[in-house]
């Protein structure tokens, strides 16, 4: 086993920013808006670095698909402890239509190329909330998957994963190589300390194009329109239960 | 009266005189280029003063301040990378209300700050620090200022506490002490002030006597108001030592690196302060503390200069930290003003509220422009002496910050007055700014006198001539005086063919040039009027310092905005608006102060001020009869 872990990190609009829709309803305003690493990706990086610190794996490689700025996100991963980075250059129109299927094809190709033992991703991105990339990557690689992981332990050549599911917690044991996706309670990501950021400057980021990996980026989806959610309307106060029933009938709710 | 002075200047635009006003056509020729030093080494001789001193001659060294300092792309990326985790830490892990309430920074928070690397920002990488430039340090200060107690603890540790070792220490001292200081394992403190010696730092009484075997000094004395005094492991202590100069025994101050581990050091209980309550401030007493001679910083007897250099080098960051705080306040307060409604309108629609926000925006704008201009100048090779500029940044920022916080609190009214909101804490934390790191009064004297001394040297020869009765010179001075009242085509090179200011700022640039010229002339008259006794004319010197601060601020905003326009930075139109508004205000205020500085103008109220104060001090109280008293 190579002892190498691939971690996917996505650059998204910072969680604290108030999102605004573009006036032409074609998308969301991203220009000049603060961006940072997807919180679930941070958890994924943290888990990978923890595994390395426990000496269960040897190398953490951070991967991001996107324009030039994606390198900042990779640098943050490097500052958190990743050893090197791979920047898959996708920009312009291609970037706007980039979706989970493309990313999972890219990650699958990279996992094979880098002979990765493990691929760890965040369970979903906070901008599109797709929750698909991890699952698709596993399928393309024909690897087992441990999604919504809240606990991961390596046991020889198998992995025990505790998954957060609707009914509670499910524990599974899967073979390696495998794909994992991180859920909220998996760990608490560390701060990238300033000394580590300075050290990260010396770590390498390789540049790759999707074409080099044999992935073509035509999209099968077209975004027609983006709207803000409807404004929450004021409620009405009623005096008695009788009033409530008649009001509900009036507005056609019952 | 103020109106007349301004109207005169404005009207005078219509008078053409087409002549250079200044008799001294001494161009700032041949800047002495100091040898570029790789490291920050201490110099005993007077270094090349940067920009401000020539303003006293009515000269504008545009090359020193235009274009606005640039950081390289790599450095900018680095700054952005460094800012993110610090901001994150401060917003998630720092409970300022708790720190203020309990008057203590929790251990875990301190640990987090150390792990982040915030204790060794400017310590070179080879000693375990981050080796950041002044500019980057200033940028991070914008974030650490979000909590006053933490900001002061960090500053006391690295901006002054360990600075002595950094700028004047030997290689051995650096190797021994810096690594643990940079990681935060050891905390540093700066021990200069004593009960009897605050602003008058040169009068300290703590003694360091050389032992019989000449191997160590014994330090005796006590210091007060020492930040980090209760927890510092390594202290920079200033004490009097006996030195022999040309065969004469003299008492001069020396600087020592003192470890708490040397024994004999006791720290008093933490002071219960109005603000920055989480920062540890206490008395530190030294009882026969043995300090090895290897721990003297710099030369024996050269301690005072070291102290001044240390203090001068840390001051400029107050500009960016205050600006960071005000920017945050603007965000918080405008949210409130836009949503709170009275008289069926939101507060933001009322003129008096709008004025407050404009003032906050202008203040933050000027402060950060000045701070980064100064930091950029300090980062230039050749180590220019920017102590004058740094002092100006400190005075301006501390006073404006106090006003802005007060006004922000005012916007929230009663809510702002309660502990449920952070405004009252910001206000209390801010109050220390005009006091520490050199009181604003002392700094104003420093600002005014350094420049006057410089201008005095140049003007001395001319004054000597005049006092001898050189009629020709006297006549030319009278003519100059008359002409300067009708100033017009003043051209100091800011605009026009070789102009450095962007054409859209032409009006404001002209105002700066007029003000500088008027200032230079006023300085000359002051020197002529007072000669050496100018040192005692504090009220006049205060006005001189205030005018100079305005000039520097105007320079900074013009330089910064010219750059923003040229680069096409976002929102540069707003910057033009801010710059023009600021320059207008500063220009008119300068006019008033310059008129006040003239001998026989009604605006000059110095004599009366002194009379009033004298009467009060004679009685040590307010002396008027009560308005309800009767004589019958």
Tab-separated table of N, CA and C in Angstrom, chain A residues 15 31-32 34 42 71-73 75-76 79 189-198 200-202, chain B residues 74 77-78 81-83 85-89 92-93 115-118 121 125 130-132 140 570:
chain	number	residue	atom	x	y	z
A	15	UNK	N	-18.586	30.918	4.706
A	15	UNK	CA	-19.899	30.612	5.290
A	15	UNK	C	-20.557	31.809	5.948
A	31	UNK	N	-17.852	37.966	-7.304
A	31	UNK	CA	-16.781	38.927	-7.510
A	31	UNK	C	-16.537	39.758	-6.263
A	32	UNK	N	-15.304	39.764	-5.759
A	32	UNK	CA	-14.979	40.584	-4.596
A	32	UNK	C	-15.537	40.038	-3.294
A	34	UNK	N	-15.699	37.342	-0.135
A	34	UNK	CA	-14.701	36.540	0.596
A	34	UNK	C	-14.939	35.049	0.357
A	42	UNK	N	-12.292	21.105	5.197
A	42	UNK	CA	-11.344	21.340	6.294
A	42	UNK	C	-11.307	20.118	7.198
A	71	UNK	N	-5.515	27.824	-5.768
A	71	UNK	CA	-4.218	27.564	-5.128
A	71	UNK	C	-4.192	28.053	-3.687
A	72	UNK	N	-4.933	29.140	-3.409
A	72	UNK	CA	-4.979	29.627	-2.017
A	72	UNK	C	-5.536	28.551	-1.106
A	73	UNK	N	-6.580	27.872	-1.606
A	73	UNK	CA	-7.213	26.824	-0.804
A	73	UNK	C	-6.246	25.673	-0.581
A	75	UNK	N	-3.051	25.951	-0.515
A	75	UNK	CA	-2.043	26.437	0.438
A	75	UNK	C	-2.538	26.318	1.866
A	76	UNK	N	-3.823	26.571	2.055
A	76	UNK	CA	-4.356	26.428	3.408
A	76	UNK	C	-4.239	24.974	3.850
A	79	UNK	N	-0.822	24.308	4.804
A	79	UNK	CA	-0.509	24.902	6.104
A	79	UNK	C	-1.082	24.062	7.237
A	189	UNK	N	-11.257	20.892	12.974
A	189	UNK	CA	-10.053	21.243	12.215
A	189	UNK	C	-9.158	22.212	12.985
A	190	UNK	N	-7.854	22.026	12.812
A	190	UNK	CA	-6.896	22.897	13.485
A	190	UNK	C	-6.805	24.230	12.756
A	191	UNK	N	-6.310	25.248	13.451
A	191	UNK	CA	-6.010	26.523	12.793
A	191	UNK	C	-4.701	26.367	12.037
A	192	UNK	N	-4.649	26.942	10.869
A	192	UNK	CA	-3.368	26.965	10.161
A	192	UNK	C	-2.527	28.021	10.863
A	193	UNK	N	-1.524	27.602	11.607
A	193	UNK	CA	-0.737	28.583	12.351
A	193	UNK	C	0.178	29.334	11.398
A	194	UNK	N	0.558	30.543	11.801
A	194	UNK	CA	1.387	31.360	10.938
A	194	UNK	C	2.722	30.695	10.604
A	195	UNK	N	3.407	30.079	11.583
A	195	UNK	CA	4.651	29.398	11.213
A	195	UNK	C	4.413	28.294	10.171
A	196	UNK	N	3.295	27.556	10.298
A	196	UNK	CA	3.017	26.508	9.318
A	196	UNK	C	2.709	27.086	7.946
A	197	UNK	N	2.074	28.257	7.916
A	197	UNK	CA	1.808	28.897	6.630
A	197	UNK	C	3.124	29.245	5.961
A	198	UNK	N	4.075	29.745	6.772
A	198	UNK	CA	5.369	30.085	6.191
A	198	UNK	C	6.056	28.821	5.673
A	200	UNK	N	4.601	26.156	4.666
A	200	UNK	CA	3.850	25.636	3.523
A	200	UNK	C	4.292	26.282	2.219
A	201	UNK	N	4.882	27.475	2.313
A	201	UNK	CA	5.344	28.148	1.102
A	201	UNK	C	6.340	27.276	0.353
A	202	UNK	N	7.077	26.439	1.096
A	202	UNK	CA	8.098	25.638	0.440
A	202	UNK	C	7.527	24.355	-0.156
B	74	UNK	N	4.003	38.463	-4.060
B	74	UNK	CA	4.240	37.333	-3.152
B	74	UNK	C	3.944	37.729	-1.726
B	77	UNK	N	0.209	38.006	-1.189
B	77	UNK	CA	-0.401	36.676	-1.012
B	77	UNK	C	-0.144	36.173	0.392
B	78	UNK	N	1.107	36.391	0.839
B	78	UNK	CA	1.467	35.928	2.172
B	78	UNK	C	0.618	36.633	3.226
B	81	UNK	N	-2.761	35.187	3.308
B	81	UNK	CA	-2.749	33.867	3.931
B	81	UNK	C	-2.659	33.977	5.445
B	82	UNK	N	-1.829	34.921	5.921
B	82	UNK	CA	-1.615	35.033	7.356
B	82	UNK	C	-2.832	35.627	8.055
B	83	UNK	N	-3.504	36.537	7.370
B	83	UNK	CA	-4.634	37.223	7.989
B	83	UNK	C	-5.771	36.254	8.312
B	85	UNK	N	-6.260	32.911	9.217
B	85	UNK	CA	-6.383	32.162	10.467
B	85	UNK	C	-6.444	33.051	11.705
B	86	UNK	N	-5.759	34.204	11.653
B	86	UNK	CA	-5.799	35.088	12.816
B	86	UNK	C	-7.204	35.646	13.005
B	87	UNK	N	-7.817	36.062	11.892
B	87	UNK	CA	-9.189	36.574	11.974
B	87	UNK	C	-10.112	35.503	12.512
B	88	UNK	N	-9.912	34.295	11.997
B	88	UNK	CA	-10.767	33.183	12.402
B	88	UNK	C	-10.631	32.936	13.900
B	89	UNK	N	-9.383	32.921	14.357
B	89	UNK	CA	-9.136	32.676	15.777
B	89	UNK	C	-9.818	33.730	16.632
B	92	UNK	N	-13.604	33.315	16.692
B	92	UNK	CA	-14.163	32.102	17.285
B	92	UNK	C	-13.679	31.821	18.700
B	93	UNK	N	-12.422	32.176	18.981
B	93	UNK	CA	-11.852	31.706	20.247
B	93	UNK	C	-11.636	32.799	21.279
B	115	UNK	N	0.517	29.337	19.663
B	115	UNK	CA	0.602	28.335	18.590
B	115	UNK	C	0.411	28.964	17.222
B	116	UNK	N	-0.425	30.002	17.178
B	116	UNK	CA	-0.629	30.687	15.909
B	116	UNK	C	0.654	31.354	15.439
B	117	UNK	N	1.559	31.610	16.377
B	117	UNK	CA	2.817	32.240	15.986
B	117	UNK	C	2.815	33.735	16.200
B	118	UNK	N	1.821	34.228	16.982
B	118	UNK	CA	1.689	35.666	17.127
B	118	UNK	C	2.692	36.283	18.079
B	121	UNK	N	6.304	37.689	15.626
B	121	UNK	CA	6.011	38.149	14.268
B	121	UNK	C	7.224	38.761	13.583
B	125	UNK	N	13.403	34.583	10.918
B	125	UNK	CA	13.091	33.154	10.842
B	125	UNK	C	14.166	32.287	11.450
B	130	UNK	N	8.700	34.745	12.611
B	130	UNK	CA	8.140	34.769	11.270
B	130	UNK	C	8.853	35.751	10.355
B	131	UNK	N	9.703	36.595	10.928
B	131	UNK	CA	10.472	37.523	10.111
B	131	UNK	C	9.634	38.452	9.269
B	132	UNK	N	8.487	38.894	9.813
B	132	UNK	CA	7.623	39.750	9.009
B	132	UNK	C	8.161	41.170	8.933
B	140	UNK	N	-1.316	42.743	10.543
B	140	UNK	CA	-1.834	41.833	11.564
B	140	UNK	C	-2.326	42.596	12.787
B	570	UNK	N	-10.787	48.819	-6.543
B	570	UNK	CA	-12.240	48.965	-6.391
B	570	UNK	C	-12.546	50.158	-5.493
